[in-house]
Amino acid sequence: MNYYALPSLVLTLVQLWPCTPDMQKKSIKSTDQSFAAVRRVKRGWIWEPLFVTEEQITKMPLYVGQLKSDLDKQDRSLQYILTGEGAESIFVIDEYSGKIYVKQKLDREKKPFYTLRAQVINRNTHLPVEPESEFIIKVRDINDHEPQFLDGPYVATIPEMSPEGTSVTQVTATDGDDPSYGNSARLLYSLIQGQPYFSVEPKTGIIRMASQMDRETKDQHLVIIQVKDMVGQAGAFSATATVTINLSDINDNAPKFQQRLYYMSVSEEAPVGTTVGRVMAEDSDVGENAAMNYFIEGDSTDVFDIITDNETQEGIILLKKRVDYETKRRYSVQAKVVNRYIDERFLEEGPFEDTTIIKINVQDADEPPVFSLENYVMEIAEGAVSGSLVGVITARDPDSDDSPIRYSIVNDMYLKRLFSINEHNGTIITTKPLDREIAAWYNITVSATETRNPEKKSEVNVYIHVLNVNDHEPEFPKYYETFVCENTFSGQLIQNISAVDKDDSVEGHHFFFSLAQEATNISHFTVKDNQDNTAGIFTAKNGFSRQEQLFFYLPILILDNGTPPLTSTNTLTITVCDCDIEVNIFFCRYGTFLYSLGLSTEALVAVLACILILLVFILAVVAIRRQRQKSPFSEKIEEFRENIVRYDDEGGGEEDTEAFDISALRTHTVMRTHTVMRTQKARKNITTEIHSLYRQSLQVGPDSAVFRQFISEKLEEANMDPSAPPYDSLQTYAFEGTGSLAGSLSSLGSNTSDMDQNYEFLGDWGPQFKQLASMYASHR
């Protein structure tokens, strides 16, 4: 069987070929093969490639090609069947002839190929006469899409003066057509605007520098790039993109002063730091490339200075030192400006600096007086008589008219009472003697005023140092309380002394100690100089007696190292104390006080005992009062808690009944007590009677029936009271007398019992108990 393709299908193609699933990819790649008739035979199928172009269909349906089997005898006994993608909807087949038709336009960008299956069966038996075969119909592309720049608009930056060929940026366009077939998606770039500074590579779209450019001439360029498909052939689609190219600055320009010569002026009254003027240098660069520093060159660097204003890039001329019209009236200052940051690539082009000359004229002014010194330091010895010369202040009028000067001390009444100044010649004298120990320095402010123009005045500080004169004698730094024991031995140290001096010493104070001449031969004490501004007082004999002499007055001579040296006699009072060797300051101090009053040690002990007893009594009274005032509901609480705590003075014991009438307690008193206990009375009356009954019970003793009955009555009364707390108790305290088995604790009668005691052991308790031991030993 033969298959013949129509000649008109050479340019209108739908490719048709059999393909198994594993051959599908390989088949797609073969779409650009030649349309030359290549016969293929597979299992009885015969076909050749057929093509059709997308969206070129004008008559529907459009014949595509024909399938034919070698077994087809053209008797219409065979039936051709087409299945797969687009079958019946897009592609149809003539079941008798095997011709394939397309019913609608195809768009390769939506679907580039279709997978179909072909089958032929016998109409009578409905059995296949050829095996089923799968094939792909691929839609061939046409140039129906324009290229597009998707990343625009483009902005690029490149340093100025970049060399030719430097890459600036790259533009990229896309085309929706098939890049693997024909020239529909083959793009070509060209430069429409931007010559002669830029160029573009036709295939890649890379924009390059075509020549060096100066940012100071033009800092921004607009470049237009055009892209065409079909490799720029006739009928090709095109698109354009705009690229904004900015030139970034580099430091390729040196600063230049606006003027070669500047004129300025400054008053001689202007203080240091005054702005004299400004100079300006221009730099075509921008940013840090235009940053510059200014300098002063030559001999004027000590009078003027220049700094950079970072905001305006101006040079500010400052006065570094006061100028004087009478001394120099004109200055010629050379200023230099230098770029702060240098680009080494352009050093060969020359130095990035410039210079200019500044003429500065000094303006005359009526200046205030000028002192010969910035401040004065003077000295005068303390104690100098009134009218003594301290020093001289001098000032002059710096102006040409040389006005006379009048001096005065600035208002300070205290200093004016000590010093005065001659208003014509500036001589300072004292008005009263000075004491260095009161003030070692004085700070005086002196003013100088022009007599012709009193508004012009100046002030200066005068520091007056009062020199030290050794006019203060050394003395004890404090009062020394010195004691010596009666039983001391010779050579014992009893006191360390030192000295002070109000005078100032250049080499440091050094004092010498010794006994005064009048006490050298008769003193019972000696002085040892320790050579460290201290001295020790030692005893010169064994034992002292208070009865013979209570106080010793020791004159001590102290010599300082001043010029001239001064001496003083300081008296050290030494008190004899009733002690063995070691001194107890407290005991000796008050023992001496009582001894001086004529009181013995026994009297001192008695007085202290009385004071102690009185103190205890006062504290007890205060405690009782506080207990009564502790709560405003004390009587109410007393009704709920029957606690009777009684503390009373000791009596004479069980046998002490002579001072009381016991019969009265045993008769009507007892009966009265019973009646009182049964009667409802105020808490205050009950308490009073309890106190009375307790005193009477002391005559009977704690075992008395009256007392026991009293307790029983109180307990019964509490038990019958429903509001009484369950913890009622009654505490009694009876005091034993001489009849007690434990003996009496009373101090009464101790004067007879002490006779049988032995107090010799007190002598072993040390010096503190010596006097007590001697007292009791004397009683024996």
Short mmCIF file of N, CA and C in Angstrom, two decimals, residues 580-736:
data_model
loop_
_atom_site.label_atom_id
_atom_site.label_comp_id
_atom_site.label_asym_id
_atom_site.label_seq_id
_atom_site.Cartn_x
_atom_site.Cartn_y
_atom_site.Cartn_z
N ASP A 580 48.46 49.74 145.05
CA ASP A 580 49.76 49.09 145.21
C ASP A 580 50.74 49.58 144.14
N ILE A 581 50.58 49.02 142.92
CA ILE A 581 51.50 49.37 141.83
C ILE A 581 50.73 49.87 140.62
N GLU A 582 49.72 49.09 140.22
CA GLU A 582 48.94 49.46 139.04
C GLU A 582 47.84 50.45 139.41
N VAL A 583 47.66 51.43 138.55
CA VAL A 583 46.70 52.50 138.79
C VAL A 583 45.38 52.17 138.14
N ASN A 584 44.27 52.25 138.92
CA ASN A 584 42.92 52.16 138.39
C ASN A 584 42.37 53.59 138.33
N ILE A 585 42.24 54.09 137.12
CA ILE A 585 41.90 55.50 136.94
C ILE A 585 40.58 55.83 137.63
N PHE A 586 39.58 54.97 137.45
CA PHE A 586 38.27 55.24 138.04
C PHE A 586 38.36 55.28 139.57
N PHE A 587 39.00 54.28 140.12
CA PHE A 587 39.10 54.19 141.58
C PHE A 587 39.91 55.37 142.12
N CYS A 588 41.02 55.68 141.44
CA CYS A 588 41.86 56.76 141.93
C CYS A 588 41.18 58.12 141.78
N ARG A 589 40.45 58.29 140.70
CA ARG A 589 39.82 59.60 140.46
C ARG A 589 38.81 59.92 141.55
N TYR A 590 37.92 58.97 141.83
CA TYR A 590 36.88 59.25 142.82
C TYR A 590 37.37 59.08 144.25
N GLY A 591 38.37 58.26 144.41
CA GLY A 591 38.97 58.17 145.74
C GLY A 591 39.64 59.47 146.12
N THR A 592 40.30 60.08 145.17
CA THR A 592 40.94 61.37 145.43
C THR A 592 39.91 62.44 145.70
N PHE A 593 38.81 62.39 144.96
CA PHE A 593 37.76 63.38 145.17
C PHE A 593 37.20 63.29 146.59
N LEU A 594 36.91 62.09 147.06
CA LEU A 594 36.37 61.92 148.42
C LEU A 594 37.41 62.23 149.48
N TYR A 595 38.64 61.87 149.16
CA TYR A 595 39.69 62.15 150.14
C TYR A 595 39.88 63.64 150.31
N SER A 596 39.75 64.35 149.18
CA SER A 596 39.88 65.81 149.28
C SER A 596 38.73 66.42 150.04
N LEU A 597 37.59 65.72 150.11
CA LEU A 597 36.44 66.21 150.88
C LEU A 597 36.48 65.76 152.32
N GLY A 598 37.45 64.94 152.67
CA GLY A 598 37.56 64.45 154.04
C GLY A 598 36.78 63.19 154.29
N LEU A 599 36.33 62.48 153.27
CA LEU A 599 35.57 61.25 153.45
C LEU A 599 36.50 60.05 153.34
N SER A 600 36.21 59.06 154.20
CA SER A 600 36.99 57.84 154.17
C SER A 600 36.41 56.88 153.14
N THR A 601 37.14 55.80 152.94
CA THR A 601 36.65 54.80 151.99
C THR A 601 35.38 54.15 152.48
N GLU A 602 35.31 53.93 153.83
CA GLU A 602 34.10 53.33 154.39
C GLU A 602 32.89 54.23 154.14
N ALA A 603 33.10 55.51 154.29
CA ALA A 603 32.00 56.44 154.04
C ALA A 603 31.58 56.42 152.57
N LEU A 604 32.58 56.27 151.70
CA LEU A 604 32.27 56.19 150.28
C LEU A 604 31.41 54.98 149.98
N VAL A 605 31.77 53.82 150.60
CA VAL A 605 30.98 52.61 150.37
C VAL A 605 29.56 52.79 150.88
N ALA A 606 29.43 53.42 152.06
CA ALA A 606 28.10 53.64 152.63
C ALA A 606 27.26 54.54 151.74
N VAL A 607 27.88 55.61 151.23
CA VAL A 607 27.14 56.52 150.36
C VAL A 607 26.68 55.80 149.10
N LEU A 608 27.56 55.01 148.52
CA LEU A 608 27.18 54.28 147.32
C LEU A 608 26.06 53.28 147.59
N ALA A 609 26.12 52.64 148.77
CA ALA A 609 25.06 51.69 149.12
C ALA A 609 23.72 52.40 149.26
N CYS A 610 23.74 53.54 149.91
CA CYS A 610 22.49 54.30 150.06
C CYS A 610 21.93 54.72 148.70
N ILE A 611 22.82 55.16 147.84
CA ILE A 611 22.36 55.57 146.50
C ILE A 611 21.75 54.39 145.77
N LEU A 612 22.38 53.21 145.93
CA LEU A 612 21.87 52.03 145.25
C LEU A 612 20.50 51.63 145.78
N ILE A 613 20.34 51.66 147.12
CA ILE A 613 19.04 51.31 147.72
C ILE A 613 17.97 52.28 147.27
N LEU A 614 18.30 53.57 147.25
CA LEU A 614 17.33 54.58 146.82
C LEU A 614 16.94 54.36 145.36
N LEU A 615 17.89 54.00 144.55
CA LEU A 615 17.61 53.76 143.15
C LEU A 615 16.68 52.57 142.96
N VAL A 616 16.93 51.48 143.74
CA VAL A 616 16.07 50.30 143.65
C VAL A 616 14.66 50.63 144.09
N PHE A 617 14.53 51.42 145.15
CA PHE A 617 13.20 51.81 145.66
C PHE A 617 12.44 52.62 144.60
N ILE A 618 13.12 53.55 143.98
CA ILE A 618 12.46 54.39 142.97
C ILE A 618 12.00 53.54 141.79
N LEU A 619 12.85 52.61 141.37
CA LEU A 619 12.47 51.73 140.26
C LEU A 619 11.27 50.87 140.62
N ALA A 620 11.21 50.39 141.87
CA ALA A 620 10.07 49.57 142.29
C ALA A 620 8.78 50.38 142.27
N VAL A 621 8.84 51.61 142.77
CA VAL A 621 7.64 52.46 142.77
C VAL A 621 7.17 52.73 141.34
N VAL A 622 8.12 53.02 140.47
CA VAL A 622 7.75 53.29 139.08
C VAL A 622 7.13 52.06 138.43
N ALA A 623 7.67 50.87 138.75
CA ALA A 623 7.13 49.65 138.17
C ALA A 623 5.72 49.38 138.64
N ILE A 624 5.46 49.64 139.93
CA ILE A 624 4.10 49.42 140.47
C ILE A 624 3.10 50.37 139.81
N ARG A 625 3.50 51.61 139.65
CA ARG A 625 2.59 52.59 139.01
C ARG A 625 2.32 52.22 137.56
N ARG A 626 3.32 51.77 136.88
CA ARG A 626 3.11 51.37 135.49
C ARG A 626 2.20 50.16 135.39
N GLN A 627 2.32 49.25 136.37
CA GLN A 627 1.48 48.05 136.36
C GLN A 627 0.02 48.43 136.57
N ARG A 628 -0.21 49.41 137.45
CA ARG A 628 -1.59 49.84 137.70
C ARG A 628 -2.17 50.61 136.51
N GLN A 629 -1.31 51.33 135.78
CA GLN A 629 -1.78 52.13 134.65
C GLN A 629 -1.65 51.40 133.33
N LYS A 630 -1.30 50.16 133.36
CA LYS A 630 -1.02 49.42 132.15
C LYS A 630 -2.25 49.27 131.27
N SER A 631 -3.43 48.97 131.89
CA SER A 631 -4.65 48.79 131.11
C SER A 631 -5.79 49.51 131.80
N PRO A 632 -6.63 50.21 131.07
CA PRO A 632 -7.79 50.88 131.68
C PRO A 632 -8.84 49.89 132.16
N PHE A 633 -8.68 48.60 131.87
CA PHE A 633 -9.64 47.57 132.28
C PHE A 633 -9.03 46.65 133.32
N SER A 634 -8.10 47.18 134.14
CA SER A 634 -7.43 46.32 135.13
C SER A 634 -8.41 45.77 136.15
N GLU A 635 -9.36 46.63 136.61
CA GLU A 635 -10.33 46.15 137.60
C GLU A 635 -11.24 45.11 136.97
N LYS A 636 -11.60 45.29 135.69
CA LYS A 636 -12.46 44.32 135.03
C LYS A 636 -11.77 42.99 134.89
N ILE A 637 -10.47 43.03 134.54
CA ILE A 637 -9.70 41.79 134.40
C ILE A 637 -9.58 41.10 135.75
N GLU A 638 -9.46 41.92 136.81
CA GLU A 638 -9.27 41.34 138.14
C GLU A 638 -10.49 40.56 138.56
N GLU A 639 -11.70 40.91 138.05
CA GLU A 639 -12.90 40.16 138.39
C GLU A 639 -12.92 38.79 137.73
N PHE A 640 -12.22 38.65 136.58
CA PHE A 640 -12.23 37.37 135.88
C PHE A 640 -11.10 36.47 136.29
N ARG A 641 -9.98 37.05 136.72
CA ARG A 641 -8.85 36.22 137.14
C ARG A 641 -8.55 36.52 138.59
N GLU A 642 -8.78 35.56 139.46
CA GLU A 642 -8.57 35.74 140.89
C GLU A 642 -7.12 35.35 141.23
N ASN A 643 -6.17 36.15 140.72
CA ASN A 643 -4.76 35.94 141.03
C ASN A 643 -4.35 37.01 142.04
N ILE A 644 -4.02 36.58 143.21
CA ILE A 644 -3.60 37.52 144.25
C ILE A 644 -2.13 37.22 144.53
N VAL A 645 -1.28 38.11 144.06
CA VAL A 645 0.15 37.95 144.28
C VAL A 645 0.57 39.03 145.25
N ARG A 646 1.10 38.65 146.37
CA ARG A 646 1.40 39.61 147.43
C ARG A 646 2.87 39.51 147.80
N TYR A 647 3.55 40.66 147.73
CA TYR A 647 4.94 40.73 148.17
C TYR A 647 4.97 41.73 149.31
N ASP A 648 5.50 41.33 150.45
CA ASP A 648 5.52 42.21 151.60
C ASP A 648 6.89 42.11 152.27
N ASP A 649 7.17 43.04 153.08
CA ASP A 649 8.45 43.02 153.79
C ASP A 649 8.50 41.84 154.75
N GLU A 650 9.70 41.43 155.04
CA GLU A 650 9.87 40.32 155.96
C GLU A 650 9.46 40.74 157.38
N GLY A 651 8.85 39.78 158.05
CA GLY A 651 8.50 40.02 159.46
C GLY A 651 9.47 39.30 160.39
N GLY A 652 9.03 39.05 161.53
CA GLY A 652 9.92 38.41 162.50
C GLY A 652 9.82 36.91 162.53
N GLY A 653 9.10 36.31 161.55
CA GLY A 653 9.01 34.86 161.54
C GLY A 653 7.85 34.38 162.38
N GLU A 654 7.83 33.07 162.60
CA GLU A 654 6.73 32.46 163.35
C GLU A 654 6.70 32.91 164.80
N GLU A 655 7.83 33.27 165.33
CA GLU A 655 7.89 33.63 166.74
C GLU A 655 7.73 35.12 166.98
N ASP A 656 7.62 35.88 165.89
CA ASP A 656 7.51 37.33 166.03
C ASP A 656 6.04 37.69 166.18
N THR A 657 5.50 37.63 167.41
CA THR A 657 4.07 37.92 167.66
C THR A 657 3.87 38.97 168.70
N GLU A 658 4.97 39.58 169.13
CA GLU A 658 4.84 40.54 170.22
C GLU A 658 4.22 41.86 169.77
N ALA A 659 4.34 42.17 168.53
CA ALA A 659 3.84 43.47 168.07
C ALA A 659 2.39 43.45 167.62
N PHE A 660 1.72 42.30 167.72
CA PHE A 660 0.35 42.20 167.24
C PHE A 660 -0.53 41.54 168.30
N ASP A 661 -1.82 41.87 168.26
CA ASP A 661 -2.82 41.27 169.14
C ASP A 661 -3.53 40.18 168.35
N ILE A 662 -3.08 38.93 168.59
CA ILE A 662 -3.62 37.81 167.82
C ILE A 662 -5.07 37.55 168.15
N SER A 663 -5.47 37.85 169.38
CA SER A 663 -6.85 37.58 169.79
C SER A 663 -7.85 38.35 168.97
N ALA A 664 -7.47 39.56 168.62
CA ALA A 664 -8.39 40.35 167.79
C ALA A 664 -8.62 39.69 166.43
N LEU A 665 -7.54 39.10 165.88
CA LEU A 665 -7.69 38.42 164.59
C LEU A 665 -8.55 37.19 164.70
N ARG A 666 -8.49 36.51 165.87
CA ARG A 666 -9.20 35.25 166.02
C ARG A 666 -10.66 35.44 166.38
N THR A 667 -11.10 36.66 166.72
CA THR A 667 -12.50 36.88 167.10
C THR A 667 -13.25 37.62 166.02
N HIS A 668 -13.45 38.88 166.30
CA HIS A 668 -14.33 39.62 165.40
C HIS A 668 -13.71 39.83 164.02
N THR A 669 -12.40 39.82 163.96
CA THR A 669 -11.78 40.01 162.63
C THR A 669 -12.07 38.85 161.71
N VAL A 670 -12.00 37.64 162.29
CA VAL A 670 -12.29 36.45 161.48
C VAL A 670 -13.73 36.46 161.01
N MET A 671 -14.63 36.81 161.96
CA MET A 671 -16.05 36.84 161.59
C MET A 671 -16.31 37.90 160.52
N ARG A 672 -15.64 38.99 160.71
CA ARG A 672 -15.84 40.07 159.72
C ARG A 672 -15.33 39.64 158.34
N THR A 673 -14.26 38.90 158.35
CA THR A 673 -13.72 38.41 157.07
C THR A 673 -14.70 37.51 156.37
N HIS A 674 -15.36 36.62 157.16
CA HIS A 674 -16.35 35.72 156.55
C HIS A 674 -17.48 36.50 155.94
N THR A 675 -17.92 37.53 156.66
CA THR A 675 -19.03 38.32 156.15
C THR A 675 -18.65 39.06 154.87
N VAL A 676 -17.45 39.56 154.89
CA VAL A 676 -17.01 40.30 153.70
C VAL A 676 -16.92 39.41 152.48
N MET A 677 -16.44 38.18 152.66
CA MET A 677 -16.27 37.27 151.52
C MET A 677 -17.61 36.89 150.90
N ARG A 678 -18.66 36.88 151.68
CA ARG A 678 -19.96 36.49 151.16
C ARG A 678 -20.73 37.66 150.54
N THR A 679 -20.27 38.81 150.75
CA THR A 679 -20.98 40.01 150.29
C THR A 679 -20.38 40.50 148.97
N GLN A 680 -21.26 40.90 148.05
CA GLN A 680 -20.79 41.45 146.79
C GLN A 680 -20.33 42.88 147.01
N LYS A 681 -19.06 43.12 146.85
CA LYS A 681 -18.48 44.45 147.01
C LYS A 681 -17.70 44.83 145.76
N ALA A 682 -17.38 46.08 145.74
CA ALA A 682 -16.53 46.54 144.64
C ALA A 682 -15.16 45.92 144.74
N ARG A 683 -14.53 45.72 143.56
CA ARG A 683 -13.23 45.06 143.52
C ARG A 683 -12.20 45.82 144.32
N LYS A 684 -12.29 47.08 144.38
CA LYS A 684 -11.31 47.87 145.10
C LYS A 684 -11.38 47.63 146.58
N ASN A 685 -12.63 47.50 147.16
CA ASN A 685 -12.78 47.24 148.60
C ASN A 685 -12.31 45.85 148.94
N ILE A 686 -12.60 44.87 148.06
CA ILE A 686 -12.16 43.51 148.33
C ILE A 686 -10.64 43.46 148.39
N THR A 687 -10.02 44.14 147.50
CA THR A 687 -8.56 44.14 147.49
C THR A 687 -8.01 44.76 148.77
N THR A 688 -8.63 45.81 149.21
CA THR A 688 -8.17 46.45 150.46
C THR A 688 -8.29 45.50 151.62
N GLU A 689 -9.41 44.78 151.74
CA GLU A 689 -9.59 43.87 152.86
C GLU A 689 -8.63 42.70 152.76
N ILE A 690 -8.35 42.25 151.50
CA ILE A 690 -7.39 41.16 151.36
C ILE A 690 -6.05 41.58 151.92
N HIS A 691 -5.66 42.83 151.62
CA HIS A 691 -4.39 43.33 152.17
C HIS A 691 -4.43 43.34 153.68
N SER A 692 -5.55 43.78 154.27
CA SER A 692 -5.67 43.84 155.74
C SER A 692 -5.63 42.46 156.34
N LEU A 693 -6.36 41.52 155.73
CA LEU A 693 -6.36 40.15 156.25
C LEU A 693 -4.99 39.52 156.13
N TYR A 694 -4.29 39.87 155.04
CA TYR A 694 -2.98 39.26 154.88
C TYR A 694 -2.04 39.72 155.98
N ARG A 695 -2.11 41.01 156.32
CA ARG A 695 -1.25 41.48 157.40
C ARG A 695 -1.58 40.76 158.71
N GLN A 696 -2.86 40.55 158.98
CA GLN A 696 -3.23 39.87 160.22
C GLN A 696 -2.84 38.40 160.18
N SER A 697 -2.83 37.83 158.94
CA SER A 697 -2.46 36.41 158.86
C SER A 697 -1.01 36.21 159.17
N LEU A 698 -0.21 37.24 159.03
CA LEU A 698 1.19 37.10 159.34
C LEU A 698 1.41 36.82 160.83
N GLN A 699 0.47 37.29 161.65
CA GLN A 699 0.61 37.03 163.07
C GLN A 699 0.30 35.56 163.40
N VAL A 700 -0.55 34.96 162.59
CA VAL A 700 -0.97 33.59 162.87
C VAL A 700 -0.07 32.59 162.16
N GLY A 701 0.37 32.95 160.90
CA GLY A 701 1.21 32.05 160.13
C GLY A 701 0.41 31.38 159.04
N PRO A 702 1.07 30.79 158.04
CA PRO A 702 0.37 30.19 156.90
C PRO A 702 -0.46 28.98 157.26
N ASP A 703 -0.27 28.40 158.42
CA ASP A 703 -1.05 27.24 158.81
C ASP A 703 -2.28 27.61 159.62
N SER A 704 -2.57 28.90 159.76
CA SER A 704 -3.71 29.34 160.55
C SER A 704 -5.01 28.93 159.89
N ALA A 705 -6.00 28.55 160.70
CA ALA A 705 -7.31 28.17 160.19
C ALA A 705 -8.00 29.34 159.53
N VAL A 706 -7.73 30.54 160.05
CA VAL A 706 -8.35 31.73 159.45
C VAL A 706 -7.88 31.90 158.00
N PHE A 707 -6.59 31.73 157.80
CA PHE A 707 -6.05 31.90 156.45
C PHE A 707 -6.54 30.82 155.51
N ARG A 708 -6.60 29.60 156.00
CA ARG A 708 -7.08 28.50 155.16
C ARG A 708 -8.55 28.71 154.80
N GLN A 709 -9.34 29.17 155.83
CA GLN A 709 -10.74 29.41 155.54
C GLN A 709 -10.92 30.55 154.53
N PHE A 710 -10.05 31.54 154.63
CA PHE A 710 -10.12 32.65 153.66
C PHE A 710 -9.88 32.15 152.22
N ILE A 711 -8.93 31.27 152.08
CA ILE A 711 -8.64 30.72 150.76
C ILE A 711 -9.81 29.88 150.27
N SER A 712 -10.37 29.08 151.16
CA SER A 712 -11.51 28.24 150.78
C SER A 712 -12.68 29.08 150.34
N GLU A 713 -12.94 30.19 151.09
CA GLU A 713 -14.05 31.07 150.72
C GLU A 713 -13.83 31.65 149.31
N LYS A 714 -12.61 32.06 149.01
CA LYS A 714 -12.33 32.65 147.71
C LYS A 714 -12.48 31.61 146.58
N LEU A 715 -12.04 30.41 146.84
CA LEU A 715 -12.17 29.37 145.82
C LEU A 715 -13.62 29.02 145.57
N GLU A 716 -14.41 28.93 146.67
CA GLU A 716 -15.83 28.63 146.50
C GLU A 716 -16.55 29.74 145.76
N GLU A 717 -16.18 30.97 146.10
CA GLU A 717 -16.80 32.10 145.40
C GLU A 717 -16.48 32.07 143.90
N ALA A 718 -15.25 31.72 143.54
CA ALA A 718 -14.87 31.63 142.12
C ALA A 718 -15.58 30.50 141.43
N ASN A 719 -15.75 29.35 142.12
CA ASN A 719 -16.42 28.21 141.50
C ASN A 719 -17.89 28.49 141.23
N MET A 720 -18.53 29.30 142.10
CA MET A 720 -19.95 29.62 141.95
C MET A 720 -20.18 30.73 140.91
N ASP A 721 -19.12 31.41 140.53
CA ASP A 721 -19.26 32.52 139.58
C ASP A 721 -19.19 31.97 138.15
N PRO A 722 -20.28 32.00 137.36
CA PRO A 722 -20.25 31.40 136.00
C PRO A 722 -19.39 32.20 135.03
N SER A 723 -19.11 33.46 135.31
CA SER A 723 -18.31 34.28 134.38
C SER A 723 -16.83 34.24 134.69
N ALA A 724 -16.44 33.54 135.76
CA ALA A 724 -15.03 33.49 136.13
C ALA A 724 -14.28 32.51 135.23
N PRO A 725 -13.06 32.84 134.78
CA PRO A 725 -12.28 31.92 133.96
C PRO A 725 -11.93 30.65 134.72
N PRO A 726 -11.63 29.58 134.03
CA PRO A 726 -11.36 28.30 134.72
C PRO A 726 -9.95 28.20 135.28
N TYR A 727 -9.15 29.30 135.19
CA TYR A 727 -7.77 29.18 135.66
C TYR A 727 -7.52 30.11 136.85
N ASP A 728 -8.54 30.24 137.71
CA ASP A 728 -8.34 31.06 138.92
C ASP A 728 -7.32 30.40 139.83
N SER A 729 -6.52 31.23 140.42
CA SER A 729 -5.54 30.73 141.39
C SER A 729 -5.27 31.81 142.40
N LEU A 730 -4.81 31.41 143.52
CA LEU A 730 -4.48 32.34 144.60
C LEU A 730 -3.09 31.98 145.09
N GLN A 731 -2.18 32.91 144.94
CA GLN A 731 -0.81 32.67 145.37
C GLN A 731 -0.53 33.53 146.60
N THR A 732 0.06 32.91 147.56
CA THR A 732 0.40 33.62 148.80
C THR A 732 1.87 33.45 149.06
N TYR A 733 2.42 34.46 149.63
CA TYR A 733 3.84 34.46 149.97
C TYR A 733 3.95 34.83 151.44
N ALA A 734 4.36 33.91 152.26
CA ALA A 734 4.62 34.18 153.68
C ALA A 734 6.12 34.34 153.85
N PHE A 735 6.54 35.14 154.75
CA PHE A 735 7.95 35.46 154.94
C PHE A 735 8.42 34.88 156.27
N GLU A 736 9.48 34.15 156.13
CA GLU A 736 9.99 33.47 157.32
C GLU A 736 10.80 34.43 158.18
#
